[in-house]
């Protein structure tokens, strides 16, 4: 099944009642945004340096719970120049208490995408909700055994001895992240293809290191025929359009993460190109300047 028809109704063998994928084109590049589900986390993880009343007001303005925020988790599949690139892999089975996340393998099947057809994997960083899918049975035994996995060299080096001294994660998460990253490095170390600054994985598909969220955090830029799209990974979370200076609990270098996101958001506001982010509303949107901050503009779905 081609990506440009993957969003259309058809027999998929699943009983999902919610849309879980959205297809679009960037010039000659086919893009499929896939939801891995939602990850309910304490709302305080959105902004560890914000006044609690300000965060509560932001949540209330969006009719959200003051206690738990359901983080979207988005993954992207790209086809360009005969290559099929999986960008991030979702949470896999690493969160058994959260059954609504870790859906990637099922949703690849629903979209008619055989994991064995994936020629490359790109990881924005090695947090559990981005690599967990590669460790789950739904994907691990179905990918090509020699599929190259592209990530920044600084990211692999960081997780050899990770620094959690500046994060504000809920209890248990640092150990879970260490454990999952170690498993990934052990199981896929021979397949890793690291880069220093940027690397073109397929025609018009370039992964670029930004740092900030983690030392080797990267974004993926697509460009073809004058069209562009950027996958931001964890550079931006939903509250960062209004409050780009708020620190996310999972930022390993909070100040640098702020600098990175402001630079990226200003650039994307100037180009008006669409963006996808791992934890911003499915499927994609754009950003505009709003004085000293930004405004998120969801896409108008084309049914």
PDB file of C-alpha atoms in Angstrom:
ATOM      1  CA  UNK A   1       0.000   0.000   0.000  1.00  0.00           C
ATOM      2  CA  UNK A   2       1.409   3.401  -0.920  1.00  0.00           C
ATOM      3  CA  UNK A   3       1.611   6.112   1.669  1.00  0.00           C
ATOM      4  CA  UNK A   4      -0.624   8.475  -0.294  1.00  0.00           C
ATOM      5  CA  UNK A   5      -3.505   6.013   0.033  1.00  0.00           C
ATOM      6  CA  UNK A   6      -2.738   4.723   3.508  1.00  0.00           C
ATOM      7  CA  UNK A   7      -5.172   7.111   5.210  1.00  0.00           C
ATOM      8  CA  UNK A   8      -8.151   5.906   3.183  1.00  0.00           C
ATOM      9  CA  UNK A   9     -10.718   3.450   4.506  1.00  0.00           C
ATOM     10  CA  UNK A  10     -10.145  -0.199   3.812  1.00  0.00           C
ATOM     11  CA  UNK A  11      -9.847  -3.595   5.365  1.00  0.00           C
ATOM     12  CA  UNK A  12      -7.011  -3.404   7.858  1.00  0.00           C
ATOM     13  CA  UNK A  13      -7.684  -6.275  10.210  1.00  0.00           C
ATOM     14  CA  UNK A  14      -7.929  -3.927  13.190  1.00  0.00           C
ATOM     15  CA  UNK A  15     -10.896  -2.590  15.132  1.00  0.00           C
ATOM     16  CA  UNK A  16      -9.618   0.893  15.786  1.00  0.00           C
ATOM     17  CA  UNK A  17     -12.292   3.546  15.958  1.00  0.00           C
ATOM     18  CA  UNK A  18      -9.875   6.484  16.005  1.00  0.00           C
ATOM     19  CA  UNK A  19      -7.660   7.823  13.222  1.00  0.00           C
ATOM     20  CA  UNK A  20      -4.106   6.695  13.844  1.00  0.00           C
ATOM     21  CA  UNK A  21      -2.274   7.763  10.693  1.00  0.00           C
ATOM     22  CA  UNK A  22      -2.246  10.678   8.295  1.00  0.00           C
ATOM     23  CA  UNK A  23      -0.566  10.800   4.893  1.00  0.00           C
ATOM     24  CA  UNK A  24       0.854  13.842   3.130  1.00  0.00           C
ATOM     25  CA  UNK A  25       3.463  14.673   0.529  1.00  0.00           C
ATOM     26  CA  UNK A  26       6.488  16.924   0.704  1.00  0.00           C
ATOM     27  CA  UNK A  27       7.347  17.394  -2.963  1.00  0.00           C
ATOM     28  CA  UNK A  28       8.257  13.886  -4.118  1.00  0.00           C
ATOM     29  CA  UNK A  29       8.593  12.559  -0.560  1.00  0.00           C
ATOM     30  CA  UNK A  30       5.754  10.470   0.910  1.00  0.00           C
ATOM     31  CA  UNK A  31       5.159  11.070   4.612  1.00  0.00           C
ATOM     32  CA  UNK A  32       2.964   9.087   6.979  1.00  0.00           C
ATOM     33  CA  UNK A  33       2.467  10.407  10.513  1.00  0.00           C
ATOM     34  CA  UNK A  34       1.502   7.563  12.856  1.00  0.00           C
ATOM     35  CA  UNK A  35       0.224   7.901  16.417  1.00  0.00           C
ATOM     36  CA  UNK A  36       1.860   5.466  18.828  1.00  0.00           C
ATOM     37  CA  UNK A  37      -0.870   6.424  21.308  1.00  0.00           C
ATOM     38  CA  UNK A  38      -0.983   8.700  24.318  1.00  0.00           C
ATOM     39  CA  UNK A  39       1.195   8.672  27.416  1.00  0.00           C
ATOM     40  CA  UNK A  40      -0.492   9.992  30.602  1.00  0.00           C
ATOM     41  CA  UNK A  41       2.087  11.689  32.808  1.00  0.00           C
ATOM     42  CA  UNK A  42       1.922  14.105  35.743  1.00  0.00           C
ATOM     43  CA  UNK A  43       1.052  17.544  34.406  1.00  0.00           C
ATOM     44  CA  UNK A  44       3.979  19.032  36.304  1.00  0.00           C
ATOM     45  CA  UNK A  45       6.373  17.308  33.886  1.00  0.00           C
ATOM     46  CA  UNK A  46       5.404  19.938  31.297  1.00  0.00           C
ATOM     47  CA  UNK A  47       7.006  22.835  33.166  1.00  0.00           C
ATOM     48  CA  UNK A  48       9.294  22.273  36.105  1.00  0.00           C
ATOM     49  CA  UNK A  49      10.388  25.912  36.362  1.00  0.00           C
ATOM     50  CA  UNK A  50       6.903  27.429  36.032  1.00  0.00           C
ATOM     51  CA  UNK A  51       4.789  28.741  38.866  1.00  0.00           C
ATOM     52  CA  UNK A  52       2.223  26.034  39.631  1.00  0.00           C
ATOM     53  CA  UNK A  53      -0.613  28.543  39.267  1.00  0.00           C
ATOM     54  CA  UNK A  54       0.612  29.541  35.800  1.00  0.00           C
ATOM     55  CA  UNK A  55       0.783  25.926  34.689  1.00  0.00           C
ATOM     56  CA  UNK A  56      -2.671  25.240  36.132  1.00  0.00           C
ATOM     57  CA  UNK A  57      -4.036  28.265  34.260  1.00  0.00           C
ATOM     58  CA  UNK A  58      -2.472  27.039  30.994  1.00  0.00           C
ATOM     59  CA  UNK A  59      -4.041  23.617  31.481  1.00  0.00           C
ATOM     60  CA  UNK A  60      -7.411  25.076  32.463  1.00  0.00           C
ATOM     61  CA  UNK A  61      -7.451  27.285  29.351  1.00  0.00           C
ATOM     62  CA  UNK A  62      -7.264  24.067  27.332  1.00  0.00           C
ATOM     63  CA  UNK A  63      -9.853  22.253  29.469  1.00  0.00           C
ATOM     64  CA  UNK A  64      -7.173  19.825  30.616  1.00  0.00           C
ATOM     65  CA  UNK A  65      -6.798  18.086  33.951  1.00  0.00           C
ATOM     66  CA  UNK A  66      -4.579  19.930  36.440  1.00  0.00           C
ATOM     67  CA  UNK A  67      -3.010  16.634  37.480  1.00  0.00           C
ATOM     68  CA  UNK A  68      -2.410  14.476  34.394  1.00  0.00           C
ATOM     69  CA  UNK A  69      -1.551  15.489  30.839  1.00  0.00           C
ATOM     70  CA  UNK A  70      -1.895  12.934  28.065  1.00  0.00           C
ATOM     71  CA  UNK A  71       1.194  13.346  25.923  1.00  0.00           C
ATOM     72  CA  UNK A  72       0.629  12.489  22.258  1.00  0.00           C
ATOM     73  CA  UNK A  73       3.333  10.220  20.861  1.00  0.00           C
ATOM     74  CA  UNK A  74       3.942  10.541  17.125  1.00  0.00           C
ATOM     75  CA  UNK A  75       6.188   8.539  14.810  1.00  0.00           C
ATOM     76  CA  UNK A  76       6.876   9.189  11.118  1.00  0.00           C
ATOM     77  CA  UNK A  77       7.476   6.910   8.127  1.00  0.00           C
ATOM     78  CA  UNK A  78       9.065   8.526   5.072  1.00  0.00           C
ATOM     79  CA  UNK A  79       9.560   7.156   1.557  1.00  0.00           C
ATOM     80  CA  UNK A  80      12.058   8.852  -0.717  1.00  0.00           C
ATOM     81  CA  UNK A  81      14.349   7.645  -3.485  1.00  0.00           C
ATOM     82  CA  UNK A  82      13.436   4.001  -3.016  1.00  0.00           C
ATOM     83  CA  UNK A  83      14.137   4.069   0.721  1.00  0.00           C
ATOM     84  CA  UNK A  84      11.615   3.659   3.545  1.00  0.00           C
ATOM     85  CA  UNK A  85      12.704   5.461   6.702  1.00  0.00           C
ATOM     86  CA  UNK A  86      11.163   4.946  10.146  1.00  0.00           C
ATOM     87  CA  UNK A  87      11.727   7.990  12.356  1.00  0.00           C
ATOM     88  CA  UNK A  88      11.543   6.975  16.033  1.00  0.00           C
ATOM     89  CA  UNK A  89       9.772   3.814  17.164  1.00  0.00           C
ATOM     90  CA  UNK A  90       7.387   4.712  19.973  1.00  0.00           C
ATOM     91  CA  UNK A  91       7.230   3.202  23.455  1.00  0.00           C
ATOM     92  CA  UNK A  92       6.832  -0.481  22.602  1.00  0.00           C
ATOM     93  CA  UNK A  93       5.861  -2.524  25.641  1.00  0.00           C
ATOM     94  CA  UNK A  94       7.909  -0.490  28.112  1.00  0.00           C
ATOM     95  CA  UNK A  95       4.813   1.044  29.790  1.00  0.00           C
ATOM     96  CA  UNK A  96       2.521  -1.904  30.598  1.00  0.00           C
ATOM     97  CA  UNK A  97       0.466   0.274  32.954  1.00  0.00           C
ATOM     98  CA  UNK A  98      -0.373   2.620  30.068  1.00  0.00           C
ATOM     99  CA  UNK A  99      -2.194   0.411  27.521  1.00  0.00           C
ATOM    100  CA  UNK A 100      -2.973   3.293  25.147  1.00  0.00           C
ATOM    101  CA  UNK A 101       0.661   3.755  24.133  1.00  0.00           C
ATOM    102  CA  UNK A 102       3.000   1.414  22.257  1.00  0.00           C
ATOM    103  CA  UNK A 103       0.731   0.957  19.239  1.00  0.00           C
ATOM    104  CA  UNK A 104       3.248   1.397  16.407  1.00  0.00           C
ATOM    105  CA  UNK A 105       3.555  -2.225  15.269  1.00  0.00           C
ATOM    106  CA  UNK A 106      -0.223  -2.659  15.107  1.00  0.00           C
ATOM    107  CA  UNK A 107      -0.646   0.615  13.270  1.00  0.00           C
ATOM    108  CA  UNK A 108       2.084  -0.157  10.740  1.00  0.00           C
ATOM    109  CA  UNK A 109       0.133  -3.325   9.961  1.00  0.00           C
ATOM    110  CA  UNK A 110      -3.087  -1.313   9.682  1.00  0.00           C
ATOM    111  CA  UNK A 111      -1.366   0.999   7.199  1.00  0.00           C
ATOM    112  CA  UNK A 112      -0.118  -1.934   5.143  1.00  0.00           C
ATOM    113  CA  UNK A 113       3.537  -1.285   5.941  1.00  0.00           C
ATOM    114  CA  UNK A 114       5.650  -4.400   6.430  1.00  0.00           C
ATOM    115  CA  UNK A 115       8.458  -3.668   8.929  1.00  0.00           C
ATOM    116  CA  UNK A 116      10.743  -5.738   6.705  1.00  0.00           C
ATOM    117  CA  UNK A 117      10.348  -3.025   4.042  1.00  0.00           C
ATOM    118  CA  UNK A 118      12.009  -0.426   6.307  1.00  0.00           C
ATOM    119  CA  UNK A 119      15.453   0.331   4.879  1.00  0.00           C
ATOM    120  CA  UNK A 120      16.580   2.783   7.595  1.00  0.00           C
ATOM    121  CA  UNK A 121      15.677   3.794  11.125  1.00  0.00           C
ATOM    122  CA  UNK A 122      16.385   7.286  12.489  1.00  0.00           C
ATOM    123  CA  UNK A 123      16.287   7.964  16.216  1.00  0.00           C
ATOM    124  CA  UNK A 124      15.967  11.540  17.419  1.00  0.00           C
ATOM    125  CA  UNK A 125      17.313  10.422  20.804  1.00  0.00           C
ATOM    126  CA  UNK A 126      17.380   7.384  23.085  1.00  0.00           C
ATOM    127  CA  UNK A 127      14.580   8.104  25.557  1.00  0.00           C
ATOM    128  CA  UNK A 128      12.394   5.083  26.178  1.00  0.00           C
ATOM    129  CA  UNK A 129       9.345   6.417  24.309  1.00  0.00           C
ATOM    130  CA  UNK A 130      11.442   6.773  21.147  1.00  0.00           C
ATOM    131  CA  UNK A 131      13.359   3.475  21.175  1.00  0.00           C
ATOM    132  CA  UNK A 132      10.995   1.159  23.058  1.00  0.00           C
ATOM    133  CA  UNK A 133       9.299  -0.005  19.870  1.00  0.00           C
ATOM    134  CA  UNK A 134      12.567  -1.464  18.595  1.00  0.00           C
ATOM    135  CA  UNK A 135      12.774  -3.638  21.713  1.00  0.00           C
ATOM    136  CA  UNK A 136       9.214  -4.985  21.511  1.00  0.00           C
ATOM    137  CA  UNK A 137       8.306  -8.229  19.764  1.00  0.00           C
ATOM    138  CA  UNK A 138       6.021  -6.443  17.326  1.00  0.00           C
ATOM    139  CA  UNK A 139       8.995  -4.881  15.562  1.00  0.00           C
ATOM    140  CA  UNK A 140      12.182  -6.472  16.852  1.00  0.00           C
ATOM    141  CA  UNK A 141      11.770  -9.759  14.999  1.00  0.00           C
ATOM    142  CA  UNK A 142      10.249  -8.246  11.865  1.00  0.00           C
ATOM    143  CA  UNK A 143      12.779  -5.596  10.897  1.00  0.00           C
ATOM    144  CA  UNK A 144      15.637  -6.508   8.609  1.00  0.00           C
ATOM    145  CA  UNK A 145      18.390  -7.929  10.820  1.00  0.00           C
ATOM    146  CA  UNK A 146      20.911  -5.517   9.302  1.00  0.00           C
ATOM    147  CA  UNK A 147      18.731  -2.391   9.067  1.00  0.00           C
ATOM    148  CA  UNK A 148      20.955   0.645   9.754  1.00  0.00           C
ATOM    149  CA  UNK A 149      19.946   2.815  12.711  1.00  0.00           C
ATOM    150  CA  UNK A 150      21.043   6.434  12.413  1.00  0.00           C
ATOM    151  CA  UNK A 151      21.597   8.665  15.442  1.00  0.00           C
ATOM    152  CA  UNK A 152      24.005  11.354  16.556  1.00  0.00           C
ATOM    153  CA  UNK A 153      27.348  10.113  17.839  1.00  0.00           C
ATOM    154  CA  UNK A 154      26.932  12.424  20.841  1.00  0.00           C
ATOM    155  CA  UNK A 155      23.705  10.629  21.756  1.00  0.00           C
ATOM    156  CA  UNK A 156      25.322   7.198  21.787  1.00  0.00           C
ATOM    157  CA  UNK A 157      28.210   8.592  23.831  1.00  0.00           C
ATOM    158  CA  UNK A 158      25.849  10.301  26.288  1.00  0.00           C
ATOM    159  CA  UNK A 159      23.969   7.094  27.087  1.00  0.00           C
ATOM    160  CA  UNK A 160      27.154   5.158  27.724  1.00  0.00           C
ATOM    161  CA  UNK A 161      27.250   7.119  31.002  1.00  0.00           C
ATOM    162  CA  UNK A 162      24.135   9.344  31.145  1.00  0.00           C
ATOM    163  CA  UNK A 163      23.938  12.475  33.290  1.00  0.00           C
ATOM    164  CA  UNK A 164      20.594  12.958  35.073  1.00  0.00           C
ATOM    165  CA  UNK A 165      21.770  15.702  37.406  1.00  0.00           C
ATOM    166  CA  UNK A 166      19.610  18.437  35.847  1.00  0.00           C
ATOM    167  CA  UNK A 167      16.396  16.594  35.015  1.00  0.00           C
ATOM    168  CA  UNK A 168      13.223  16.696  37.157  1.00  0.00           C
ATOM    169  CA  UNK A 169      11.643  13.420  36.122  1.00  0.00           C
ATOM    170  CA  UNK A 170       9.085  11.550  38.231  1.00  0.00           C
ATOM    171  CA  UNK A 171      10.570   8.807  40.439  1.00  0.00           C
ATOM    172  CA  UNK A 172      11.493   5.672  38.555  1.00  0.00           C
ATOM    173  CA  UNK A 173      11.955   7.284  35.166  1.00  0.00           C
ATOM    174  CA  UNK A 174      15.747   7.771  35.330  1.00  0.00           C
ATOM    175  CA  UNK A 175      16.241   4.079  36.052  1.00  0.00           C
ATOM    176  CA  UNK A 176      13.806   3.099  33.301  1.00  0.00           C
ATOM    177  CA  UNK A 177      15.545   5.331  30.782  1.00  0.00           C
ATOM    178  CA  UNK A 178      18.991   4.047  31.716  1.00  0.00           C
ATOM    179  CA  UNK A 179      17.796   0.451  31.496  1.00  0.00           C
ATOM    180  CA  UNK A 180      16.104   0.859  28.112  1.00  0.00           C
ATOM    181  CA  UNK A 181      18.998   2.774  26.552  1.00  0.00           C
ATOM    182  CA  UNK A 182      21.429   0.099  27.749  1.00  0.00           C
ATOM    183  CA  UNK A 183      19.280  -2.632  26.211  1.00  0.00           C
ATOM    184  CA  UNK A 184      19.106  -0.747  22.935  1.00  0.00           C
ATOM    185  CA  UNK A 185      22.872  -0.201  22.797  1.00  0.00           C
ATOM    186  CA  UNK A 186      23.474  -3.874  23.578  1.00  0.00           C
ATOM    187  CA  UNK A 187      20.977  -5.206  21.038  1.00  0.00           C
ATOM    188  CA  UNK A 188      21.519  -2.755  18.190  1.00  0.00           C
ATOM    189  CA  UNK A 189      25.066  -1.499  18.701  1.00  0.00           C
ATOM    190  CA  UNK A 190      26.358  -3.237  15.577  1.00  0.00           C
ATOM    191  CA  UNK A 191      23.635  -1.624  13.450  1.00  0.00           C
ATOM    192  CA  UNK A 192      24.168   1.948  14.634  1.00  0.00           C
ATOM    193  CA  UNK A 193      25.377   4.427  12.036  1.00  0.00           C
ATOM    194  CA  UNK A 194      26.384   7.586  13.869  1.00  0.00           C
ATOM    195  CA  UNK A 195      26.913  11.086  12.500  1.00  0.00           C
ATOM    196  CA  UNK A 196      28.476  14.206  13.975  1.00  0.00           C
ATOM    197  CA  UNK A 197      26.355  17.138  12.768  1.00  0.00           C
ATOM    198  CA  UNK A 198      23.991  15.937  10.041  1.00  0.00           C
ATOM    199  CA  UNK A 199      23.440  13.063   7.644  1.00  0.00           C
ATOM    200  CA  UNK A 200      21.274  12.591   4.534  1.00  0.00           C
ATOM    201  CA  UNK A 201      19.504   9.279   5.082  1.00  0.00           C
ATOM    202  CA  UNK A 202      17.541   9.375   1.816  1.00  0.00           C
ATOM    203  CA  UNK A 203      17.094  11.997  -0.913  1.00  0.00           C
ATOM    204  CA  UNK A 204      15.846  15.136   0.847  1.00  0.00           C
ATOM    205  CA  UNK A 205      15.738  13.444   4.265  1.00  0.00           C
ATOM    206  CA  UNK A 206      18.410  14.932   6.541  1.00  0.00           C
ATOM    207  CA  UNK A 207      18.835  14.242  10.252  1.00  0.00           C
ATOM    208  CA  UNK A 208      20.472  17.156  12.112  1.00  0.00           C
ATOM    209  CA  UNK A 209      21.822  17.211  15.664  1.00  0.00           C
ATOM    210  CA  UNK A 210      20.447  20.024  17.852  1.00  0.00           C
ATOM    211  CA  UNK A 211      21.314  18.972  21.411  1.00  0.00           C
ATOM    212  CA  UNK A 212      19.369  20.483  24.293  1.00  0.00           C
ATOM    213  CA  UNK A 213      16.772  17.905  25.258  1.00  0.00           C
ATOM    214  CA  UNK A 214      19.566  15.330  25.302  1.00  0.00           C
ATOM    215  CA  UNK A 215      23.180  15.849  24.286  1.00  0.00           C
ATOM    216  CA  UNK A 216      22.674  14.298  20.877  1.00  0.00           C
ATOM    217  CA  UNK A 217      18.995  15.104  20.306  1.00  0.00           C
ATOM    218  CA  UNK A 218      18.277  15.538  16.605  1.00  0.00           C
ATOM    219  CA  UNK A 219      15.550  16.745  14.274  1.00  0.00           C
ATOM    220  CA  UNK A 220      14.773  15.479  10.773  1.00  0.00           C
ATOM    221  CA  UNK A 221      14.335  17.920   7.897  1.00  0.00           C
ATOM    222  CA  UNK A 222      12.511  16.988   4.703  1.00  0.00           C
ATOM    223  CA  UNK A 223      12.894  19.031   1.524  1.00  0.00           C
ATOM    224  CA  UNK A 224      11.726  18.300  -2.020  1.00  0.00           C
ATOM    225  CA  UNK A 225      10.589  20.467  -4.929  1.00  0.00           C
ATOM    226  CA  UNK A 226      10.395  23.600  -2.793  1.00  0.00           C
ATOM    227  CA  UNK A 227       8.297  21.896  -0.086  1.00  0.00           C
ATOM    228  CA  UNK A 228       9.609  21.343   3.428  1.00  0.00           C
ATOM    229  CA  UNK A 229       8.630  19.663   6.683  1.00  0.00           C
ATOM    230  CA  UNK A 230      10.525  19.232   9.953  1.00  0.00           C
ATOM    231  CA  UNK A 231      10.140  16.477  12.541  1.00  0.00           C
ATOM    232  CA  UNK A 232      11.129  18.111  15.820  1.00  0.00           C
ATOM    233  CA  UNK A 233      11.355  15.064  18.069  1.00  0.00           C
ATOM    234  CA  UNK A 234      11.297  16.376  21.644  1.00  0.00           C
ATOM    235  CA  UNK A 235      12.587  19.876  20.903  1.00  0.00           C
ATOM    236  CA  UNK A 236       9.068  21.275  21.428  1.00  0.00           C
ATOM    237  CA  UNK A 237       6.190  20.241  23.704  1.00  0.00           C
ATOM    238  CA  UNK A 238       2.593  21.538  23.566  1.00  0.00           C
ATOM    239  CA  UNK A 239       3.094  24.326  26.124  1.00  0.00           C
ATOM    240  CA  UNK A 240       6.221  25.688  24.448  1.00  0.00           C
ATOM    241  CA  UNK A 241       4.393  27.759  21.873  1.00  0.00           C
ATOM    242  CA  UNK A 242       3.009  29.956  24.651  1.00  0.00           C
ATOM    243  CA  UNK A 243       5.896  29.435  27.069  1.00  0.00           C
ATOM    244  CA  UNK A 244       9.093  28.478  25.229  1.00  0.00           C
ATOM    245  CA  UNK A 245      11.108  29.191  28.380  1.00  0.00           C
ATOM    246  CA  UNK A 246       9.396  26.472  30.420  1.00  0.00           C
ATOM    247  CA  UNK A 247      11.652  23.523  31.199  1.00  0.00           C
ATOM    248  CA  UNK A 248      10.391  20.048  30.439  1.00  0.00           C
ATOM    249  CA  UNK A 249      11.057  17.474  33.163  1.00  0.00           C
ATOM    250  CA  UNK A 250      12.915  15.298  30.660  1.00  0.00           C
ATOM    251  CA  UNK A 251      15.298  18.019  29.400  1.00  0.00           C
ATOM    252  CA  UNK A 252      18.848  17.003  30.315  1.00  0.00           C
ATOM    253  CA  UNK A 253      20.126  20.548  29.621  1.00  0.00           C
ATOM    254  CA  UNK A 254      17.099  22.813  30.249  1.00  0.00           C
ATOM    255  CA  UNK A 255      18.719  26.132  29.300  1.00  0.00           C
ATOM    256  CA  UNK A 256      20.136  24.768  26.053  1.00  0.00           C
ATOM    257  CA  UNK A 257      16.779  23.132  25.293  1.00  0.00           C
ATOM    258  CA  UNK A 258      15.152  26.585  25.524  1.00  0.00           C
ATOM    259  CA  UNK A 259      17.719  28.082  23.149  1.00  0.00           C
ATOM    260  CA  UNK A 260      17.247  25.241  20.668  1.00  0.00           C
ATOM    261  CA  UNK A 261      13.441  25.404  20.650  1.00  0.00           C
ATOM    262  CA  UNK A 262      13.279  29.188  20.295  1.00  0.00           C
ATOM    263  CA  UNK A 263      15.690  29.054  17.360  1.00  0.00           C
ATOM    264  CA  UNK A 264      13.718  26.259  15.682  1.00  0.00           C
ATOM    265  CA  UNK A 265      10.326  27.855  16.280  1.00  0.00           C
ATOM    266  CA  UNK A 266      11.482  31.219  14.932  1.00  0.00           C
ATOM    267  CA  UNK A 267      12.862  29.528  11.856  1.00  0.00           C
ATOM    268  CA  UNK A 268       9.713  27.483  11.240  1.00  0.00           C
ATOM    269  CA  UNK A 269       7.507  30.542  11.768  1.00  0.00           C
ATOM    270  CA  UNK A 270       9.548  32.360   9.125  1.00  0.00           C
ATOM    271  CA  UNK A 271       9.358  29.541   6.568  1.00  0.00           C
ATOM    272  CA  UNK A 272       5.733  28.624   7.416  1.00  0.00           C
ATOM    273  CA  UNK A 273       6.588  25.002   6.761  1.00  0.00           C
ATOM    274  CA  UNK A 274       4.632  22.212   8.471  1.00  0.00           C
ATOM    275  CA  UNK A 275       6.064  20.510  11.506  1.00  0.00           C
ATOM    276  CA  UNK A 276       5.531  17.275  13.345  1.00  0.00           C
ATOM    277  CA  UNK A 277       6.715  16.830  16.928  1.00  0.00           C
ATOM    278  CA  UNK A 278       6.721  13.661  18.974  1.00  0.00           C
ATOM    279  CA  UNK A 279       4.487  15.069  21.715  1.00  0.00           C
ATOM    280  CA  UNK A 280       2.498  17.785  19.929  1.00  0.00           C
ATOM    281  CA  UNK A 281      -1.024  17.218  18.639  1.00  0.00           C
ATOM    282  CA  UNK A 282      -1.434  14.560  15.934  1.00  0.00           C
ATOM    283  CA  UNK A 283      -0.911  14.774  13.034  1.00  0.00           C
ATOM    284  CA  UNK A 284       0.914  18.033  12.231  1.00  0.00           C
ATOM    285  CA  UNK A 285       0.594  21.813  12.077  1.00  0.00           C
ATOM    286  CA  UNK A 286       2.485  25.064  11.693  1.00  0.00           C
ATOM    287  CA  UNK A 287       3.789  27.767  13.981  1.00  0.00           C
ATOM    288  CA  UNK A 288       3.435  31.550  13.777  1.00  0.00           C
ATOM    289  CA  UNK A 289       4.928  34.379  15.775  1.00  0.00           C
ATOM    290  CA  UNK A 290       2.668  35.896  18.445  1.00  0.00           C
ATOM    291  CA  UNK A 291       4.608  38.833  19.821  1.00  0.00           C
ATOM    292  CA  UNK A 292       7.459  37.487  21.896  1.00  0.00           C
ATOM    293  CA  UNK A 293       6.088  33.942  21.869  1.00  0.00           C
ATOM    294  CA  UNK A 294       4.435  31.655  19.312  1.00  0.00           C
ATOM    295  CA  UNK A 295       1.085  30.332  18.140  1.00  0.00           C
ATOM    296  CA  UNK A 296       0.365  26.719  17.207  1.00  0.00           C
ATOM    297  CA  UNK A 297      -1.778  26.344  14.068  1.00  0.00           C
ATOM    298  CA  UNK A 298      -3.206  22.831  13.671  1.00  0.00           C
ATOM    299  CA  UNK A 299      -3.545  21.485  10.147  1.00  0.00           C
ATOM    300  CA  UNK A 300      -6.896  21.512   8.385  1.00  0.00           C
ATOM    301  CA  UNK A 301      -7.446  17.793   7.806  1.00  0.00           C
ATOM    302  CA  UNK A 302      -8.080  16.840   4.183  1.00  0.00           C
ATOM    303  CA  UNK A 303     -10.543  13.962   4.353  1.00  0.00           C
TER     304      UNK A 303
END
